XYZ file of C-alpha atoms in Angstrom:
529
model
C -3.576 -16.139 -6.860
C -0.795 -16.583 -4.076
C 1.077 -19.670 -4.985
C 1.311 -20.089 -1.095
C -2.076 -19.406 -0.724
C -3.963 -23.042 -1.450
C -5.850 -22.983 -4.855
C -9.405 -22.953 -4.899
C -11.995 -23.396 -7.472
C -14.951 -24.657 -5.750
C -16.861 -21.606 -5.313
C -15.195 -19.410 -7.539
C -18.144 -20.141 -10.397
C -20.835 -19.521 -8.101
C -19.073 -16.237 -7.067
C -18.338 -15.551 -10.615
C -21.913 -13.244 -10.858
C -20.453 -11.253 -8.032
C -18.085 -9.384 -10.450
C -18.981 -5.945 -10.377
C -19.171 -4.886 -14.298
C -21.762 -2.378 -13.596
C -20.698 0.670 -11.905
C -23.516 1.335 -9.743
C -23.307 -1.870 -7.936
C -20.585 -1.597 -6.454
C -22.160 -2.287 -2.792
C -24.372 -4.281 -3.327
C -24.306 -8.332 -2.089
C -21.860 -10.715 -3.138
C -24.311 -12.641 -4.926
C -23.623 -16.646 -4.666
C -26.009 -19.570 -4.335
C -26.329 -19.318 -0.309
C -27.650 -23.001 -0.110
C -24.276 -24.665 -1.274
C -22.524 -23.110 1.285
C -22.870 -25.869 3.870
C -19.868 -26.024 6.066
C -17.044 -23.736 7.477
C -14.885 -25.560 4.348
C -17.041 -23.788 1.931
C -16.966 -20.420 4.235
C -13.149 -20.569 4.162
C -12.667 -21.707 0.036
C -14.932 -18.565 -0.417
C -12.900 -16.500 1.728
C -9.240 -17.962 0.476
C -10.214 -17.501 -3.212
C -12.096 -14.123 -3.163
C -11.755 -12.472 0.017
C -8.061 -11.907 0.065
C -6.019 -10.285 -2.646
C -4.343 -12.351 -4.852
C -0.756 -11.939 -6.401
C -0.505 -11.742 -10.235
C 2.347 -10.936 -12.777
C 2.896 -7.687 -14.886
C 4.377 -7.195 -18.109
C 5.187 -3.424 -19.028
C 5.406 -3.785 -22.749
C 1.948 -4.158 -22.821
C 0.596 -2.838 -19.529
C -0.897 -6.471 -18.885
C -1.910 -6.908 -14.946
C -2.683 -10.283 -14.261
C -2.913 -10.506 -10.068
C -5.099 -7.513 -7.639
C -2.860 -4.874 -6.357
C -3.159 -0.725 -5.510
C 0.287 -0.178 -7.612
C -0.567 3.603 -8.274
C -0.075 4.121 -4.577
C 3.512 4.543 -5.141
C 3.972 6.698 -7.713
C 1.710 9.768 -6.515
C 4.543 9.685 -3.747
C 8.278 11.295 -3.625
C 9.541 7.964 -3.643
C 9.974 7.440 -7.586
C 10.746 9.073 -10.782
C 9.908 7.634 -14.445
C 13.219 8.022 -16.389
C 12.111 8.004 -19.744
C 13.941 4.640 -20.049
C 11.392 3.488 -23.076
C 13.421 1.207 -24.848
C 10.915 -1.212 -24.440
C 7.245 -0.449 -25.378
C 5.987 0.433 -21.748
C 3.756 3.163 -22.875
C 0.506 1.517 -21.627
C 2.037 0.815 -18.235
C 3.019 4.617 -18.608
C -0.201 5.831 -19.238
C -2.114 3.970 -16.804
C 0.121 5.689 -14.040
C -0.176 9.220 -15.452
C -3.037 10.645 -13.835
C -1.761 9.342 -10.372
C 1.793 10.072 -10.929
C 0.898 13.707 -12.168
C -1.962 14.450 -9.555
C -4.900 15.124 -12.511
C -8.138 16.118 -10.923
C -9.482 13.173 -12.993
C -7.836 9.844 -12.457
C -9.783 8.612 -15.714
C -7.530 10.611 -18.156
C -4.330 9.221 -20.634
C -1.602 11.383 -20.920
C -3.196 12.851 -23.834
C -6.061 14.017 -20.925
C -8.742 11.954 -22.868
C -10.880 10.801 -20.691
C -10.253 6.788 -20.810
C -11.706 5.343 -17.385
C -10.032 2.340 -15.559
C -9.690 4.223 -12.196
C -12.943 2.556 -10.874
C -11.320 -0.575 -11.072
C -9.633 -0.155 -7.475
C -12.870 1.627 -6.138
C -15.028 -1.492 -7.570
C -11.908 -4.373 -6.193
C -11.965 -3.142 -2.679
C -15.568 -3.376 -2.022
C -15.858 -6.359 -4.059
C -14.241 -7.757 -1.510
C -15.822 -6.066 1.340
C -18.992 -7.769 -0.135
C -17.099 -11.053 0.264
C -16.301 -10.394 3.631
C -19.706 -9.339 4.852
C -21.195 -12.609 3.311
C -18.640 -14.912 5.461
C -19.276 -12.826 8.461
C -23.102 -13.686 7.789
C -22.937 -17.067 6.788
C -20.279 -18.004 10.082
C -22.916 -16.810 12.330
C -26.157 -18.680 10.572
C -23.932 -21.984 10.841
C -26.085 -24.366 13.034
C -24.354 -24.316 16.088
C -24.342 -28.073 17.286
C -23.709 -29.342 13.368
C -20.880 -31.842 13.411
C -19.963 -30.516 9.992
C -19.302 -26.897 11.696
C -16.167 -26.807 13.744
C -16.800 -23.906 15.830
C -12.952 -23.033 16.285
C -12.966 -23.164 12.529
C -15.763 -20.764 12.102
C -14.152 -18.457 14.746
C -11.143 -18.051 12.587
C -12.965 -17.686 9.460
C -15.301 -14.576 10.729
C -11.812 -13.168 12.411
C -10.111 -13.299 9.173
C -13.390 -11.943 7.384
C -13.242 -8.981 10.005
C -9.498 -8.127 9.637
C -9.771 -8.042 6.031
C -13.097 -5.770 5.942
C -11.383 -3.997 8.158
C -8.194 -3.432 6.200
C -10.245 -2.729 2.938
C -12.069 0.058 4.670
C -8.823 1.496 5.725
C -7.799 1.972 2.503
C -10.605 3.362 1.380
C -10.621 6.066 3.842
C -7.178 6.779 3.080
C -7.653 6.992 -0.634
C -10.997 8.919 -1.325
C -11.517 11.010 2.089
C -9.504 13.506 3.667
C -6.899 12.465 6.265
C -8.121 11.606 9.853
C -8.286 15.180 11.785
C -9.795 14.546 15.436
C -10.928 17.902 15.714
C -13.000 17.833 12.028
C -13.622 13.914 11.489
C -17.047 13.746 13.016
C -17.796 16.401 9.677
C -15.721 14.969 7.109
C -17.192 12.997 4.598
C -15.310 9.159 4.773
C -16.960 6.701 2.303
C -20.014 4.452 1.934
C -20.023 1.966 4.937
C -22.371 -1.478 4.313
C -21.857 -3.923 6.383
C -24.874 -6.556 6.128
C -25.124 -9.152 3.003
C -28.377 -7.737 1.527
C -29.127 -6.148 -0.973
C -30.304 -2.456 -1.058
C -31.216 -0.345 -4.055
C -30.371 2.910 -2.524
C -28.553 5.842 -3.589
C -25.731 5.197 -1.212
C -23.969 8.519 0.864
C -20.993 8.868 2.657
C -20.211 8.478 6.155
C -17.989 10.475 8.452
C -14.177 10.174 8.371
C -15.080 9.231 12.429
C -17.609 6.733 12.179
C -15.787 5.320 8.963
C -12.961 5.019 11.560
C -15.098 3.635 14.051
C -16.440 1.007 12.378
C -12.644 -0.205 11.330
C -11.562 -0.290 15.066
C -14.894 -2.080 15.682
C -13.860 -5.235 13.083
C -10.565 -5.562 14.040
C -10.989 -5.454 17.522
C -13.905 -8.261 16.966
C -10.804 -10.203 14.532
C -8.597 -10.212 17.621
C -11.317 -11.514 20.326
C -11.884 -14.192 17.385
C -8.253 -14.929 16.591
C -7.432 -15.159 20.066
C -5.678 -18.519 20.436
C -5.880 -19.658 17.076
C -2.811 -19.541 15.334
C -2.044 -18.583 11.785
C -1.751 -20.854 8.675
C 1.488 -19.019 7.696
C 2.197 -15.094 6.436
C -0.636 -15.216 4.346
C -3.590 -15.487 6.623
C -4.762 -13.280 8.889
C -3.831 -13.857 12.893
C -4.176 -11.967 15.693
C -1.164 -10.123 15.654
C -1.809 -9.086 12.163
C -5.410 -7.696 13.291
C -3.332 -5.817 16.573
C -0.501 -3.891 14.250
C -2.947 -3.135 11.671
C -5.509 -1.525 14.982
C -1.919 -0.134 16.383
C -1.719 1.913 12.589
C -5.031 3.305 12.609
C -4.959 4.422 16.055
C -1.565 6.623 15.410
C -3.304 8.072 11.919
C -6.255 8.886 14.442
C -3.791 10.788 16.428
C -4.097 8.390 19.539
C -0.719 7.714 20.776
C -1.544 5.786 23.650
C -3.721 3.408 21.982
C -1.361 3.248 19.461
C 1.465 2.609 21.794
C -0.486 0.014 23.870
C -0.682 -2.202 20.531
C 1.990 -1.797 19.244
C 4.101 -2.914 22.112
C 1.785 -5.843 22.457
C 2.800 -7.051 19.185
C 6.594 -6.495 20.054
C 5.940 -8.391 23.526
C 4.643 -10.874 21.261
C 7.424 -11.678 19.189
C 10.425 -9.609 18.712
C 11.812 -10.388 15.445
C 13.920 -7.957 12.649
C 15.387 -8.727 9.967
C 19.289 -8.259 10.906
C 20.351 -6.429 7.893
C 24.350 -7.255 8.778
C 23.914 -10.614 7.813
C 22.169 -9.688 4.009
C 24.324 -9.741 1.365
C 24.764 -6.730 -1.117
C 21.854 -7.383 -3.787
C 20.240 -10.011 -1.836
C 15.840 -9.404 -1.672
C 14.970 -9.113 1.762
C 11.644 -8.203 1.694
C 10.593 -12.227 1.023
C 8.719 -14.588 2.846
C 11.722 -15.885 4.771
C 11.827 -13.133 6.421
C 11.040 -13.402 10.332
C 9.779 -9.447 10.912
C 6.956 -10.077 8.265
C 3.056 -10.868 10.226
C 0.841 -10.831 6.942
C 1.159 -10.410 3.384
C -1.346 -10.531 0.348
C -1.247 -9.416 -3.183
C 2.122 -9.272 -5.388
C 5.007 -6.740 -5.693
C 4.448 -6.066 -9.454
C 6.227 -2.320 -9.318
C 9.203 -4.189 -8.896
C 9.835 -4.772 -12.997
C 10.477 -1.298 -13.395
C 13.114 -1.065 -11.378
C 15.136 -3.377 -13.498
C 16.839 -3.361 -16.872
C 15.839 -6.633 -18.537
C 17.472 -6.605 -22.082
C 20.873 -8.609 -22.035
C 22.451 -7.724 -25.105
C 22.746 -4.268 -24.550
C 22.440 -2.057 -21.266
C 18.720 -0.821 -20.970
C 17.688 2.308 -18.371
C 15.242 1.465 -15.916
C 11.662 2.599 -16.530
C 11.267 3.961 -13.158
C 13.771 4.487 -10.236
C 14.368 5.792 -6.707
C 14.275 9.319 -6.723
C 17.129 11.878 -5.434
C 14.891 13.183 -2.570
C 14.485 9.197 -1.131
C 17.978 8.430 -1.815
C 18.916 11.582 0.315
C 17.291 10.212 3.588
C 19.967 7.870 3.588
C 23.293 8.073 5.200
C 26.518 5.574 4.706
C 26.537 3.901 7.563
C 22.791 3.090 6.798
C 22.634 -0.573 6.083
C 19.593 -0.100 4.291
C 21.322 1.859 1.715
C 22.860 -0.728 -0.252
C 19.978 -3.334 0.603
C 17.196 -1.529 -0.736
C 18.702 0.122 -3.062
C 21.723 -0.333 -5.490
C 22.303 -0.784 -9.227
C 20.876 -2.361 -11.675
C 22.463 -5.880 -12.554
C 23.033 -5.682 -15.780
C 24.110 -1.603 -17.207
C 24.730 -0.771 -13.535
C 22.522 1.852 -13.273
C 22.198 3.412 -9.814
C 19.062 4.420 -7.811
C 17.505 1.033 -8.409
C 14.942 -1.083 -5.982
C 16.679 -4.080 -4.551
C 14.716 -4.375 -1.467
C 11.840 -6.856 -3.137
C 13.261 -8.540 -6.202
C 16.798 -7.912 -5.695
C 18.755 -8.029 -9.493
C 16.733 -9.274 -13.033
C 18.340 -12.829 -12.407
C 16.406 -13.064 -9.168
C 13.441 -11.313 -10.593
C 10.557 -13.935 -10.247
C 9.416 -13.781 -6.497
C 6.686 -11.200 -7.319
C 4.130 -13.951 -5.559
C 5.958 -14.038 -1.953
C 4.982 -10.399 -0.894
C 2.436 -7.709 -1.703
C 3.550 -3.896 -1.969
C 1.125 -2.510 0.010
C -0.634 -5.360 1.967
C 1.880 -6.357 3.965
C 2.330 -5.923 7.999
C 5.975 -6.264 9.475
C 7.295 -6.179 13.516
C 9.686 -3.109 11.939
C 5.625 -0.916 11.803
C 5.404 -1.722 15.140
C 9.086 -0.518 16.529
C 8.130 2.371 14.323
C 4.321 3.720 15.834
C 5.245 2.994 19.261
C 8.691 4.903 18.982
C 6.612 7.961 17.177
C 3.502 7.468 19.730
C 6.237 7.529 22.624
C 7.482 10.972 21.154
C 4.382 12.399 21.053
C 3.914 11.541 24.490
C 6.429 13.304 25.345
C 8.153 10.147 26.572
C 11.202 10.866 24.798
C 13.669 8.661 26.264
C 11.433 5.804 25.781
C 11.028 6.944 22.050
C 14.960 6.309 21.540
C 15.562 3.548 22.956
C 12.632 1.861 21.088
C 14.552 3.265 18.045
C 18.012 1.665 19.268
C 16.650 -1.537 19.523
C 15.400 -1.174 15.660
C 17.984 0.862 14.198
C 20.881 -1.851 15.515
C 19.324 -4.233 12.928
C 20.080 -1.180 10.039
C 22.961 0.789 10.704
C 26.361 0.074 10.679
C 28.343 2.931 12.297
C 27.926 5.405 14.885
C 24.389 7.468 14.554
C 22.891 10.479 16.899
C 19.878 10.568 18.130
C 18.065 14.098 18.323
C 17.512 15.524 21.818
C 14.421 17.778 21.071
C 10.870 16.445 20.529
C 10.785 18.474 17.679
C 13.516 16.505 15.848
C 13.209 13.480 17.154
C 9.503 13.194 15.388
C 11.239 14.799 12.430
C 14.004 11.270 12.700
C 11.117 9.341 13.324
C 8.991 10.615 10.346
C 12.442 10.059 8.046
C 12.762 6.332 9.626
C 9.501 6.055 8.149
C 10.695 6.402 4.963
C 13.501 4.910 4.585
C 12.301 1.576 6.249
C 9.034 1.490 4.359
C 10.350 2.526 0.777
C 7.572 0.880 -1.867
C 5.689 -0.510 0.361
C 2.302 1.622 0.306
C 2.738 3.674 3.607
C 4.616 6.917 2.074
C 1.479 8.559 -0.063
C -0.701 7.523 3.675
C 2.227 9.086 5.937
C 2.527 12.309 3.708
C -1.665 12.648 3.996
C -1.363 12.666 7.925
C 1.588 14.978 8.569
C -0.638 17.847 6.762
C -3.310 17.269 10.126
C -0.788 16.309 13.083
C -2.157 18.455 15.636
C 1.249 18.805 16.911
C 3.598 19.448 14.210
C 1.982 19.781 10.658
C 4.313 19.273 7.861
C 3.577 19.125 4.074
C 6.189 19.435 1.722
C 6.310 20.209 -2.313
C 6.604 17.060 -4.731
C 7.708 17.464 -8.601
C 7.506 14.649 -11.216
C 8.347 14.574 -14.920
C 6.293 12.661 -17.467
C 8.271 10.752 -19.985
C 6.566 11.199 -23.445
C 8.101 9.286 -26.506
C 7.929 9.254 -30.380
C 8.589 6.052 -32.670
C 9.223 3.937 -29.209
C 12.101 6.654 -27.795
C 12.336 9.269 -25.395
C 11.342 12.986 -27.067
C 10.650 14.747 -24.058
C 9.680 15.427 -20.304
C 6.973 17.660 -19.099
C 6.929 18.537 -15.257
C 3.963 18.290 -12.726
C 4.286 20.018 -8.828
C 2.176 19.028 -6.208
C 2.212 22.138 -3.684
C 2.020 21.855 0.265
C -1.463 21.041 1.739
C -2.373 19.993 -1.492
C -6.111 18.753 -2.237
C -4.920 16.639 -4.064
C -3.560 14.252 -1.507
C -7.470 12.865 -1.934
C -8.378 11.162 -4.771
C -11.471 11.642 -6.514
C -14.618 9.274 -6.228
C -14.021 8.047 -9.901
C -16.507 9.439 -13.068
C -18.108 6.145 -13.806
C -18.759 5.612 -10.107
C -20.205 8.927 -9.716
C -22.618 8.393 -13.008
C -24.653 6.197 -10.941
C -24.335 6.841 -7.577
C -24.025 11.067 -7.418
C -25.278 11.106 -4.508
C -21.565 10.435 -3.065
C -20.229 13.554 -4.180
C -16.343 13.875 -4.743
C -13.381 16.626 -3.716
C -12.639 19.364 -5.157
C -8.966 18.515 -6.707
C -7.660 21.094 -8.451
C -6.469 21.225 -11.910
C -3.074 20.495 -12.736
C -0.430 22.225 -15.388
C 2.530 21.115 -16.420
C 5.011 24.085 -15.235
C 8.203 22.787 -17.248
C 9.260 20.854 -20.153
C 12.950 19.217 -20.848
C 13.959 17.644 -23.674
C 17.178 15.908 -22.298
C 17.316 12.843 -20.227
C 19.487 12.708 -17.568
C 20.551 9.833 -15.896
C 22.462 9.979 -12.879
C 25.231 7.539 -12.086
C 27.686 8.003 -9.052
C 30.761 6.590 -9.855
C 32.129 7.066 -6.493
C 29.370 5.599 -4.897
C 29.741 2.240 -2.760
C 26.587 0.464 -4.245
């Protein structure tokens, strides 16, 4: 649980027979005695302690999760690469990334492709909590109206929160297990199961479309921001309005609608302004924390960060995971950003390491502050309107938005592109570099493959690290090609067991195309890390 985020216990055993350990109940109620909810402080313990995601710790010798996060997100990305630094006994953690990291067809499988399960974990967690959401949204509105127990502001913010988190649940769902958002072939694409009423329904559930799926998202967190209106936040770790607008502002530009996009975003700037002015961060320093002014919401934990660093003191220790050579690429010298979010390892000095989050092992600890992939900054908003502007055609408008942003990261002299062409190509490329680890690469990579406009895939290769006795034996390589199928992941086995009726994509097989037995690890010497 957030350690900023007030503990709550009250509810928590009477929501304890909500847990979904059967697979084919995945949508059905949150199940809780209804008559000892009685006021909007029982609505909003509910809400606190099992509507939002809650941070945790992880512990890569033993794979052990203890908080709710999506932390396979990043690796199916070009963002990372597992060294084969296995020093430590990290083969669990490993093994539980494998079938992401390598694309299988079936997330279920080990690296031994033995079908071990665990992948309906994140399916089950995400509308676990929808279920939590769609009981608060019920129980606000059934509040008696003139009850001096029910403040009515209160309850307003409570069913806006509900809303924006629903509605930022669904999202994710869409973007993990259906295609990405084409406007021409959404009203046809399958999206996911929608339910959006506290009952419960023994029905083989199907899928919706990818457009009404999309619909219904717009639809919540335009009702979050009617109910936020005026109310402000608690702190970074509650929804507000703003965080309901930039999250609308994203799924409008993954829709392909610029100027909705645009309209929101810039609201959001108009709002409040703030970046983080990279100039003043010290080499090394964590920036993505909750003192920073650019951040509107946060949830969950930023357990990927452990890899990134080498723990052991007594002798120098490679990195289980680090940034890979494509990422590093993006960035140029005189990119601030370059020695903020990434650098070497404190203690070995091993380049190509994640400083952004958790900074050097001496800092490590902060994995409570900020969440990897539920987290909302001003810096998304400078970033959709100056791609919706582009797209627009309104080019000029497009770089200065990107001035503004890009004097908080750079240090030198920088060009901007003069055609449309490459100045979505900059954009997409800011993107990535500003976002690194934080769940929006795998999302941004699915919706380049549709943009009406300019459609861009690219080719991705990872190698697997397998050991023997607890040390690195050998590498074996896994491609995902352009326009890959793959880019959607499968409605998991155990899910599909009892609900077949949902159906699943086709993802293709996937063969290892090269095996090394040498580890390289790459260290500039010359570099200014």
């Amino acid at each position: 649980m957030n350690l900023f985020r007030k503990t709550i216990y009250s509810l928590t055993a009477l929501a304890a027979t909500s847990v979904l350990e059967a697979c084919d109940s995945f949508l059905q109620e949150y199940s809780q005695d209804l008559a000892k909810v009685e006021t909007w402080e029982d609505l909003d313990e509910l809400l606190v302690g099992e509507g939002y995601f809650q941070s945790g710790s992880l512990d890569p010798e033993n794979g052990s999760e203890s908080g709710e996060n999506i932390d396979f997100l990043h690796f199916m990305t070009d963002e990372v690469t597992m060294t084969g630094g296995i020093d430590m006994d990290i083969s669990n953690y490993y093994d539980h990334m494998f079938p992401y990291y390598t694309w299988q067809s079936d997330t279920g499988v080990n690296n031994k492709f033995n079908y071990q399960g665990g992948d309906e974990e994140t399916f089950n967690l995400l509308y676990r909590k929808i279920n939590v959401c769609n009981s608060v949204i019920a129980l606000a509105d059934d509040q008696p109206i003139h009850d001096p127990k029910n403040d009515p502001i209160q309850k307003r913010r409570i069913k806006g929160e509900a809303q924006f988190l629903r509605a930022f649940y669904y999202f994710m769902l869409t973007n993990l297990y259906a295609e990405p958002y084409n406007p021409s072939t959404a009203e046809s694409t399958p999206g996911v199961p929608l339910k959006f009423t506290e009952n419960v329904e023994d029905i083989e559930f199907t899928r919706s479309s990818l457009k009404e799926c999309y619909g219904k998202i717009i639809e919540d967190l335009t009702g979050a921001m009617t109910n936020l209106e005026g109310i402000t936040g608690q702190s970074i770790y509650f929804a507000d309005k703003r965080s309901a607008e930039i999250l609308l502002a994203r799924v409008y530009l993954y829709m392909q609608d610029h100027k909705n996009a645009a309209v929101h975003a810039e609201a959001v700037i108009d709002t409040d302004r703030s970046l983080l002015n990279l100039h003043t961060v010290s080499k090394g320093s964590p920036t993505l924390v909750a003192s920073n002014p650019e951040i509107i919401f946060t949830m969950g934990s930023y357990e990927i960060a452990y890899s990134f660093h080498n723990f052991k003191s007594w002798y120098p220790e490679i990195p289980l995971i680090e940034i890979s050579q494509y990422m590093l690429g993006l960035y140029t010298r005189d990119d601030l950003r370059m020695t903020r979010y990434i650098g070497k390892t404190e203690r070995g000095g091993y380049a190509r390491a994640f400083i952004k989050y958790d900074g050097f092992s001496s800092t490590y600890g902060k994995w409570y502050e900020t969440g990897s992939v539920f987290t909302l900054r001003n810096s998304e908003a400078y970033l959709i309107l100056a791609e919706s502007q582009a797209m627009l055609g309104k080019d000029d408008d497009a770089r200065n938005t990107l001035k503004t942003f890009l004097s908080k990261r750079m240090s030198g002299e920088y060009t901007l592109p003069q055609s449309n062409e490459e100045l979505i190509r900059f954009i997409r490329e800011e993107n990535a570099r500003e976002f690194l680890i934080e769940g929006h690469r795998w999302f941004d990579l699915r919706r380049y493959t549709v943009d009406m406009r300019y459609p861009w895939s690219k080719e991705i290769s990872h190698p697997y690290p397998y050991q023997d006795n607890y040390k690195f034996d050998h590498f074996e390589w896994y491609r995902l090609e352009k326009n890959d199928a793959a880019y959607t992941l499968p409605i998991p086995r155990k899910i599909l067991q009892f609900q077949i009726s949902l159906g699943s994509v086709a993802r293709p097989e996937r063969k290892l195309y090269d095996t090394t037995y040498e580890m390289e690890y790459e260290d500039d010497e010359d570099d200014d890390y």
